[in-house]
Structure formats: structure tokens, C-alpha cells
Short mmCIF file of C-alpha atoms in Angstrom, two decimals:
data_model
loop_
_atom_site.label_atom_id
_atom_site.label_comp_id
_atom_site.label_asym_id
_atom_site.label_seq_id
_atom_site.Cartn_x
_atom_site.Cartn_y
_atom_site.Cartn_z
CA MET A 1 -72.19 6.76 -24.02
CA ASN A 2 -68.58 7.57 -23.76
CA ALA A 3 -67.67 10.25 -21.72
CA GLY A 4 -66.46 13.58 -23.08
CA LEU A 5 -62.60 14.68 -22.83
CA GLY A 6 -61.68 18.49 -23.44
CA ILE A 7 -58.30 19.63 -23.82
CA ARG A 8 -56.97 23.43 -23.65
CA ILE A 9 -53.36 24.12 -23.82
CA GLY A 10 -52.11 27.56 -23.36
CA THR A 11 -48.64 29.36 -23.24
CA VAL A 12 -47.92 28.26 -19.66
CA THR A 13 -50.56 25.56 -18.57
CA ALA A 14 -52.33 22.96 -19.88
CA VAL A 15 -55.89 21.61 -18.71
CA ALA A 16 -57.65 18.43 -19.34
CA ALA A 17 -61.35 17.77 -17.90
CA LEU A 18 -63.28 14.44 -18.26
CA ASP A 19 -66.83 15.17 -17.98
CA THR A 20 -67.42 12.72 -14.90
CA ASP A 21 -69.60 13.51 -12.20
CA PRO A 22 -67.60 15.21 -10.32
CA VAL A 23 -65.29 16.26 -13.36
CA THR A 24 -62.14 15.01 -13.49
CA SER A 25 -59.14 17.38 -14.04
CA VAL A 26 -55.34 17.63 -14.53
CA VAL A 27 -53.44 20.81 -14.50
CA LYS A 28 -50.17 20.68 -15.82
CA ARG A 29 -47.21 23.20 -17.23
CA SER A 30 -47.13 23.54 -20.77
CA ALA A 31 -43.41 21.98 -20.91
CA LEU A 32 -42.90 18.69 -22.42
CA ASP A 33 -40.32 16.15 -20.90
CA LEU A 34 -38.55 14.65 -24.00
CA ARG A 35 -35.85 12.65 -22.17
CA PRO A 36 -34.69 9.77 -24.14
CA GLY A 37 -35.82 6.20 -23.25
CA ALA A 38 -39.18 7.63 -21.53
CA ALA A 39 -42.58 8.60 -22.70
CA PRO A 40 -43.26 12.26 -23.30
CA SER A 41 -44.75 14.06 -20.29
CA LEU A 42 -45.86 17.41 -19.08
CA ALA A 43 -44.24 18.84 -16.10
CA ASP A 44 -45.88 19.00 -13.01
CA LEU A 45 -47.31 22.69 -12.63
CA TRP A 46 -44.99 24.25 -10.13
CA ASP A 47 -41.88 22.06 -11.55
CA ARG A 48 -39.20 24.68 -11.71
CA SER A 49 -36.53 22.42 -13.66
CA THR A 50 -35.98 23.21 -17.37
CA ARG A 51 -33.56 20.31 -18.11
CA HIS A 52 -35.14 17.95 -21.18
CA LEU A 53 -38.04 20.41 -21.08
CA ILE A 54 -39.48 22.40 -24.32
CA SER A 55 -42.09 24.85 -24.15
CA GLY A 56 -43.24 27.55 -25.90
CA PHE A 57 -44.92 25.56 -28.60
CA ALA A 58 -48.64 26.37 -27.85
CA ASP A 59 -48.37 29.90 -29.71
CA ARG A 60 -46.31 28.80 -32.54
CA VAL A 61 -48.66 26.24 -34.29
CA GLY A 62 -47.97 26.86 -37.92
CA ASP A 63 -44.76 28.43 -37.49
CA PRO A 64 -42.11 27.13 -39.89
CA VAL A 65 -39.27 27.88 -37.63
CA GLU A 66 -38.94 24.58 -35.45
CA LEU A 67 -37.95 24.57 -31.71
CA ILE A 68 -35.01 22.88 -30.38
CA ASP A 69 -34.82 20.64 -27.53
CA ASP A 70 -31.98 20.35 -25.24
CA ASP A 71 -30.44 17.38 -27.28
CA GLY A 72 -30.41 19.31 -30.50
CA ARG A 73 -33.33 17.81 -31.83
CA SER A 74 -35.83 19.87 -33.73
CA HIS A 75 -39.61 19.75 -33.34
CA ARG A 76 -42.47 21.48 -35.37
CA ALA A 77 -44.49 23.25 -32.72
CA GLU A 78 -48.03 21.70 -33.64
CA ASP A 79 -46.30 18.17 -33.68
CA LEU A 80 -45.32 19.12 -29.73
CA TYR A 81 -49.06 20.54 -29.15
CA ALA A 82 -50.38 17.06 -30.50
CA THR A 83 -47.83 15.22 -28.19
CA ALA A 84 -48.81 17.38 -25.29
CA THR A 85 -52.63 16.56 -25.85
CA ARG A 86 -51.65 12.80 -26.19
CA ALA A 87 -49.84 13.01 -22.84
CA LEU A 88 -52.90 14.96 -21.23
CA VAL A 89 -55.38 12.20 -22.66
CA ALA A 90 -53.53 9.56 -21.16
CA ASP A 91 -53.23 11.46 -17.48
CA VAL A 92 -57.09 11.95 -17.14
CA SER A 93 -58.76 8.87 -18.71
CA ALA A 94 -56.08 5.96 -16.89
CA GLY A 95 -58.72 4.00 -15.31
CA VAL A 96 -61.62 4.63 -17.59
CA ASP A 97 -63.36 1.99 -18.98
CA SER A 98 -63.96 3.33 -22.63
CA SER A 99 -62.22 5.54 -24.57
CA PRO A 100 -63.45 9.04 -24.20
CA SER A 101 -64.80 11.67 -26.74
CA VAL A 102 -61.59 14.08 -27.06
CA VAL A 103 -62.37 17.52 -28.14
CA VAL A 104 -59.27 19.87 -27.91
CA THR A 105 -59.78 23.62 -27.96
CA HIS A 106 -57.79 26.41 -29.79
CA PRO A 107 -57.56 30.02 -29.69
CA THR A 108 -60.82 31.58 -30.99
CA ARG A 109 -58.62 33.91 -33.11
CA TRP A 110 -56.56 31.24 -34.90
CA THR A 111 -56.87 31.40 -38.95
CA ALA A 112 -58.37 28.35 -40.70
CA TYR A 113 -54.82 27.21 -41.76
CA THR A 114 -53.53 27.09 -38.27
CA VAL A 115 -56.14 25.11 -37.10
CA GLU A 116 -56.00 22.76 -40.28
CA VAL A 117 -52.37 22.55 -39.32
CA LEU A 118 -52.88 21.48 -35.68
CA GLY A 119 -55.69 18.81 -37.02
CA GLU A 120 -52.95 17.43 -39.08
CA ALA A 121 -50.78 16.88 -36.53
CA LEU A 122 -53.32 15.44 -34.14
CA ASP A 123 -53.43 12.77 -36.99
CA ARG A 124 -50.29 12.18 -37.16
CA ALA A 125 -49.97 11.46 -33.30
CA GLY A 126 -52.55 9.09 -33.66
CA LEU A 127 -55.50 10.97 -32.41
CA THR A 128 -57.68 10.87 -35.34
CA ASP A 129 -61.07 11.25 -34.23
CA VAL A 130 -60.67 14.57 -32.46
CA THR A 131 -62.94 17.40 -32.72
CA LEU A 132 -61.50 20.78 -32.89
CA VAL A 133 -63.37 23.57 -31.20
CA PRO A 134 -62.74 27.30 -30.69
CA GLU A 135 -62.14 28.10 -26.83
CA SER A 136 -64.84 30.79 -26.68
CA VAL A 137 -67.42 28.19 -27.84
CA ALA A 138 -66.58 25.77 -25.23
CA THR A 139 -66.83 28.50 -22.79
CA MET A 140 -70.28 29.08 -23.67
CA ARG A 141 -71.28 25.48 -23.33
CA TRP A 142 -69.81 25.40 -20.02
CA LEU A 143 -71.87 29.18 -19.40
CA GLU A 144 -74.84 26.78 -20.54
CA VAL A 145 -74.52 23.83 -18.42
CA THR A 146 -73.99 26.02 -15.47
CA ARG A 147 -76.04 28.82 -15.51
CA GLY A 148 -78.97 27.29 -17.67
CA THR A 149 -80.16 27.80 -21.11
CA GLN A 150 -79.10 31.41 -22.28
CA SER A 151 -81.74 33.53 -23.95
CA ASP A 152 -80.84 36.09 -26.82
CA GLY A 153 -78.21 38.37 -25.99
CA LEU A 154 -74.41 39.21 -25.79
CA ALA A 155 -71.68 37.93 -23.88
CA VAL A 156 -68.32 38.93 -23.44
CA VAL A 157 -65.56 36.07 -22.86
CA TYR A 158 -62.96 37.57 -20.88
CA ASP A 159 -59.97 35.27 -20.92
CA LEU A 160 -57.02 36.31 -18.91
CA GLY A 161 -54.32 34.33 -19.01
CA ALA A 162 -50.62 33.95 -18.07
CA THR A 163 -49.17 35.96 -20.70
CA ALA A 164 -52.24 37.51 -22.42
CA LEU A 165 -55.87 38.38 -22.44
CA ASP A 166 -58.29 37.34 -25.27
CA VAL A 167 -61.56 39.18 -25.37
CA THR A 168 -64.55 37.32 -27.79
CA LEU A 169 -68.09 38.63 -28.03
CA MET A 170 -70.41 36.07 -28.08
CA ARG A 171 -73.99 36.07 -29.34
CA THR A 172 -76.37 33.85 -27.22
CA GLY A 173 -79.91 31.84 -27.91
CA SER A 174 -81.27 31.52 -31.20
CA ASP A 175 -78.35 33.10 -33.25
CA ALA A 176 -75.56 31.99 -31.21
CA GLY A 177 -72.03 32.29 -32.31
CA VAL A 178 -69.00 34.61 -32.46
CA VAL A 179 -69.40 38.23 -33.25
CA GLY A 180 -66.22 40.04 -34.65
CA THR A 181 -62.68 38.79 -34.52
CA GLY A 182 -62.29 39.80 -30.79
CA VAL A 183 -59.30 41.55 -29.33
CA HIS A 184 -55.73 39.92 -28.26
CA SER A 185 -53.51 41.76 -26.10
CA GLN A 186 -50.08 40.62 -24.36
CA GLU A 187 -50.00 43.95 -22.33
CA PHE A 188 -52.06 41.82 -19.31
CA GLY A 189 -51.74 38.55 -17.84
CA GLY A 190 -50.59 36.58 -14.75
CA ALA A 191 -46.76 36.80 -15.51
CA GLN A 192 -46.75 40.52 -15.56
CA PHE A 193 -48.56 40.37 -11.99
CA ASP A 194 -45.97 38.03 -10.31
CA HIS A 195 -43.40 39.99 -11.60
CA GLU A 196 -45.10 43.12 -10.05
CA ILE A 197 -45.58 40.92 -6.77
CA MET A 198 -41.77 40.14 -6.62
CA GLN A 199 -40.69 43.58 -7.12
CA TYR A 200 -42.72 44.53 -4.00
CA VAL A 201 -41.31 41.63 -2.15
CA LEU A 202 -37.86 42.91 -2.74
CA ASP A 203 -38.69 46.07 -1.69
CA THR A 204 -40.30 45.22 1.26
CA VAL A 205 -37.34 43.19 2.27
CA SER A 206 -34.78 45.64 1.56
CA GLY A 207 -36.46 48.17 3.50
CA SER A 208 -36.65 46.03 6.43
CA GLN A 209 -32.60 44.70 6.05
CA SER A 210 -29.62 45.59 4.82
CA PHE A 211 -28.17 43.30 2.18
CA GLU A 212 -26.85 43.36 -1.54
CA PHE A 213 -26.82 40.93 -4.18
CA ASP A 214 -25.40 40.33 -7.73
CA PRO A 215 -27.86 40.26 -10.32
CA PHE A 216 -25.57 38.84 -12.41
CA ASP A 217 -24.32 35.93 -10.46
CA PRO A 218 -25.71 32.77 -11.19
CA ASP A 219 -26.66 31.53 -7.71
CA THR A 220 -28.81 34.72 -7.53
CA VAL A 221 -30.17 34.23 -10.89
CA GLY A 222 -31.65 30.89 -9.74
CA ALA A 223 -32.66 32.14 -6.55
CA LEU A 224 -34.55 35.16 -8.18
CA VAL A 225 -36.30 32.26 -10.62
CA GLU A 226 -37.32 30.50 -7.54
CA LEU A 227 -38.77 33.44 -6.10
CA ARG A 228 -40.60 34.78 -8.85
CA ALA A 229 -42.31 31.12 -8.92
CA ARG A 230 -43.10 31.43 -5.66
CA CYS A 231 -44.82 34.72 -5.66
CA GLY A 232 -46.89 33.46 -8.61
CA GLU A 233 -48.11 30.58 -6.14
CA ALA A 234 -48.61 33.20 -3.40
CA LYS A 235 -50.90 35.05 -5.80
CA GLU A 236 -52.89 31.76 -6.80
CA GLN A 237 -53.25 31.35 -3.23
CA LEU A 238 -54.57 34.87 -2.14
CA SER A 239 -57.28 34.48 -4.88
CA TYR A 240 -58.64 31.89 -2.19
CA ASP A 241 -57.37 33.00 0.76
CA THR A 242 -56.83 36.62 2.49
CA SER A 243 -53.24 36.18 3.57
CA THR A 244 -50.27 34.23 2.99
CA SER A 245 -46.30 33.68 3.65
CA LEU A 246 -43.62 33.55 1.12
CA THR A 247 -40.20 32.31 1.80
CA VAL A 248 -37.19 34.59 0.19
CA ASP A 249 -33.95 32.58 -0.04
CA LEU A 250 -31.61 34.68 -1.71
CA PRO A 251 -27.66 34.91 -1.48
CA GLY A 252 -27.24 36.54 2.31
CA LEU A 253 -30.60 36.59 2.90
CA HIS A 254 -33.20 34.20 4.27
CA THR A 255 -36.77 35.39 5.65
CA GLU A 256 -40.44 35.10 5.51
CA VAL A 257 -42.50 37.94 3.94
CA ARG A 258 -46.74 38.06 4.78
CA LEU A 259 -48.64 39.17 2.18
CA VAL A 260 -52.47 40.10 2.40
CA ARG A 261 -54.75 40.16 -0.62
CA SER A 262 -55.50 43.85 -0.21
CA GLU A 263 -51.65 44.42 -1.02
CA ILE A 264 -51.48 42.36 -4.48
CA GLU A 265 -54.80 44.17 -5.20
CA ASP A 266 -53.49 47.62 -5.01
CA LEU A 267 -50.70 46.12 -7.36
CA VAL A 268 -52.39 44.80 -9.80
CA ARG A 269 -55.30 47.29 -9.81
CA ALA A 270 -54.39 49.72 -12.62
CA SER A 271 -53.49 47.04 -14.92
CA LEU A 272 -56.89 45.34 -14.54
CA LEU A 273 -58.65 48.53 -15.02
CA ALA A 274 -56.83 49.55 -18.27
CA SER A 275 -57.68 45.50 -19.32
CA ILE A 276 -60.94 46.72 -19.52
CA GLY A 277 -60.25 48.95 -21.93
CA VAL A 278 -59.57 45.90 -24.18
CA VAL A 279 -63.25 44.96 -23.51
CA ARG A 280 -64.35 48.55 -25.22
CA ASP A 281 -62.14 48.10 -28.08
CA ALA A 282 -63.60 44.80 -29.15
CA VAL A 283 -67.15 46.04 -28.62
CA ALA A 284 -66.32 49.29 -30.75
CA ALA A 285 -64.60 47.18 -33.49
CA ALA A 286 -67.88 44.99 -33.31
CA GLY A 287 -70.01 48.29 -34.50
CA LEU A 288 -71.29 47.95 -30.80
CA GLU A 289 -72.05 49.74 -27.53
CA VAL A 290 -70.97 48.93 -24.09
CA THR A 291 -74.76 48.95 -23.24
CA ASP A 292 -75.24 46.13 -25.66
CA ILE A 293 -73.43 43.84 -23.09
CA ASP A 294 -75.79 41.48 -21.27
CA GLN A 295 -73.17 39.55 -19.31
CA VAL A 296 -69.21 39.13 -18.82
CA VAL A 297 -68.01 35.44 -18.56
CA LEU A 298 -64.77 35.22 -16.73
CA THR A 299 -61.83 32.28 -17.72
CA GLY A 300 -58.40 31.95 -17.62
CA GLY A 301 -56.10 31.56 -14.10
CA SER A 302 -55.66 35.07 -13.73
CA SER A 303 -59.45 35.75 -13.79
CA ALA A 304 -59.45 34.04 -10.30
CA ILE A 305 -58.51 37.01 -8.66
CA PRO A 306 -61.25 38.22 -7.08
CA LEU A 307 -60.57 42.00 -7.78
CA VAL A 308 -61.10 40.93 -11.34
CA ALA A 309 -64.91 39.99 -11.57
CA GLU A 310 -65.42 43.47 -8.94
CA LEU A 311 -63.63 45.70 -11.57
CA VAL A 312 -65.41 44.44 -14.42
CA SER A 313 -68.69 44.46 -12.69
CA THR A 314 -68.25 47.78 -11.64
CA GLU A 315 -66.81 49.25 -14.74
CA LEU A 316 -68.99 48.19 -17.52
CA ARG A 317 -72.32 47.39 -15.01
CA VAL A 318 -72.99 43.97 -16.33
CA PRO A 319 -73.57 41.17 -14.73
CA VAL A 320 -70.29 38.80 -14.39
CA VAL A 321 -70.16 35.04 -14.45
CA ALA A 322 -67.36 32.85 -13.05
CA GLY A 323 -66.67 29.51 -11.91
CA PRO A 324 -64.83 28.39 -8.53
CA ARG A 325 -61.67 27.90 -11.02
CA PRO A 326 -61.97 29.95 -14.32
CA GLU A 327 -58.79 28.37 -14.93
CA LEU A 328 -61.07 24.94 -16.08
CA ALA A 329 -63.82 26.23 -17.67
CA VAL A 330 -62.55 26.20 -21.40
CA ALA A 331 -61.54 22.31 -20.84
CA ILE A 332 -64.80 21.79 -18.79
CA GLY A 333 -67.13 23.23 -21.40
CA ALA A 334 -64.96 21.09 -24.36
CA ALA A 335 -65.47 17.90 -21.93
CA ILE A 336 -69.28 18.55 -22.22
CA LEU A 337 -69.33 19.21 -25.90
CA GLY A 338 -67.46 15.59 -26.28
CA SER A 339 -70.47 14.18 -24.14
CA ASP A 340 -73.46 15.95 -26.23
#
């Protein structure tokens, strides 16, 4: 039997997982390198460069307005999505003896038309034997394998990514499936947290040292972009460690700032508490009560922040399930579906 290979392409990150023991995974930035004369590839996760990179396609599938690359070439978003899929398949399956069974996930909220458009793009890219499944379905398959067969009940998939929060209700057990339409909110996400951390760092260094910088100077703009990326790295580090150091390198200033997890939690606590309102909205829209929830499953890279599980459990008074790396759960579930 061929191993399953699961794909999840988000706004900021793209993940592939191969159903091996242990799981083989690749995490890339959702930005395609299309420089002439080279095979298309996805940028490394913390690659800061922008030259020859094109991004923003994951949220534009089915949009008739094409994206333009640095060389002036136009691309349909779904074709870029398919190209990214091919690159991920090549990356994660290198050295595998037989061709894996590929399962590509898509946001549960997508319409049938959008899913069809992506399927046609995958066909054009030569990926004709690919199965498309909603991300929430892949998540529930991951749950079954990691936590055992699920009895009849109601699970909430809380997917906190880089730029948005998706909440989907899922029936488990004999009547398994999606309940209602779910809720998509762009008010919450890791990018927002990165901005809050960067502002905190700037306030910290300006309070301890006297310096001024021109926010419109190109060198300053580039340095701030770099600082924000470092804040994102620090946020991820603090999901697993209790403290870390961050280098601040701005015109006229070079210093180190020590960050501890509790400081970051204080910065994002209000946003995370507000995000739980999205869960309540999704439950109410489905004609259900919060007391009907049996468990909440955390996915998405920003769900790795320990405070997420703590607040969701405390506020909703339900068990919370999360893997050691929530950003991999969807792709792993899809890979398992490919092996089934």
C-alpha cells in the first residue's frame, strides 16, 4: 500500500506530511519562487526575501483577477496553488520508492465552485490522482488516530492560523460530519500577535535608551520588517520555552531584548479571550448551546501558544485536544486519509 501524503496550504505557511513512522513533514512559506530557469519552489519558512517570490494565492483561488509576479507575468491563483502543491509533493516524497497517495485539503468554508476550480488546476499541473477534502475532515481523522475512535458527540475545530481564525462544528461517531457553516474571522491570528510583540519590544527599548528613527527611511523600513519576523520567531519559540532573546537591529540602535512567556501571554490574552466569542457565535448559528460541546480540537500554528488551550478550556469548560505541533494536524490527518 502506498503511503498517504497530506497537503495543507495556508495564507502564510504550507505544510506537507507523509504517513510514515515517524511522520515525515515539511513546513514552508506560502510564497513561490518563480525565477526564470529554475524549477518552481516554495521559500523556506523564515526566508525574508521577496525577489522572484509571489504569495497571496491561497486566499484567491477562483478569483478572476490574476496575480502578477516580479517579471510582469500573470498567474491565476489556483494555478499557483497547484504549483505549490507539486513543489511540496516533490519535497516530502524525495527518496520514497513508490508514488504516495496525495490528499490536498482546503478550507471547509469553500464553496463547491472554488473546490472544483482547484481540482481543475491540479489536473492541469499533472496532479490528476489527487483527493480533495475539507481541512476539518482531515483534522477529525487525525483526532481518531491519535485519540481513538470517537463516540457520538460534538467537537469544535478551533483553527488559529497566521491571519485568521476558523471555527467549525463537527459531529463525531455514527453521524459524523460538518454541522452548520462555521465562522471565519480575520480579527485574530499570529500576524496580529507578531505586531503586538513588536510594538512591545519597541516600547521596551525606547524606554531604556534614547534613540530616534525615521519610519519612512528605506533602511528603517527594512529593519522593521526584519524585526517583525524575529518577533514571530520569538513567539513560536515561547510556545515551547519559557524565555528567549531577541536581537533589535535598527538604524542607530543594536541591542538584545529578553522576552518571557508570561509577558507575551499578557499581550495576547485579550485577543484570545475575544476569539472564544467566535466559538460561541458558531455554536449559536448552528442552533446549539455551548453546553452541547464535548471537546475542542486545536489546529493551526498559533494554537501552539499554551495560553490558547488554557483559556479555551477555562472559558468553555470542555476538554481541549491539541497535538505537540498543531500546525501539522491537518496535513497529518490528510496523509492518514491517503493511506486508508
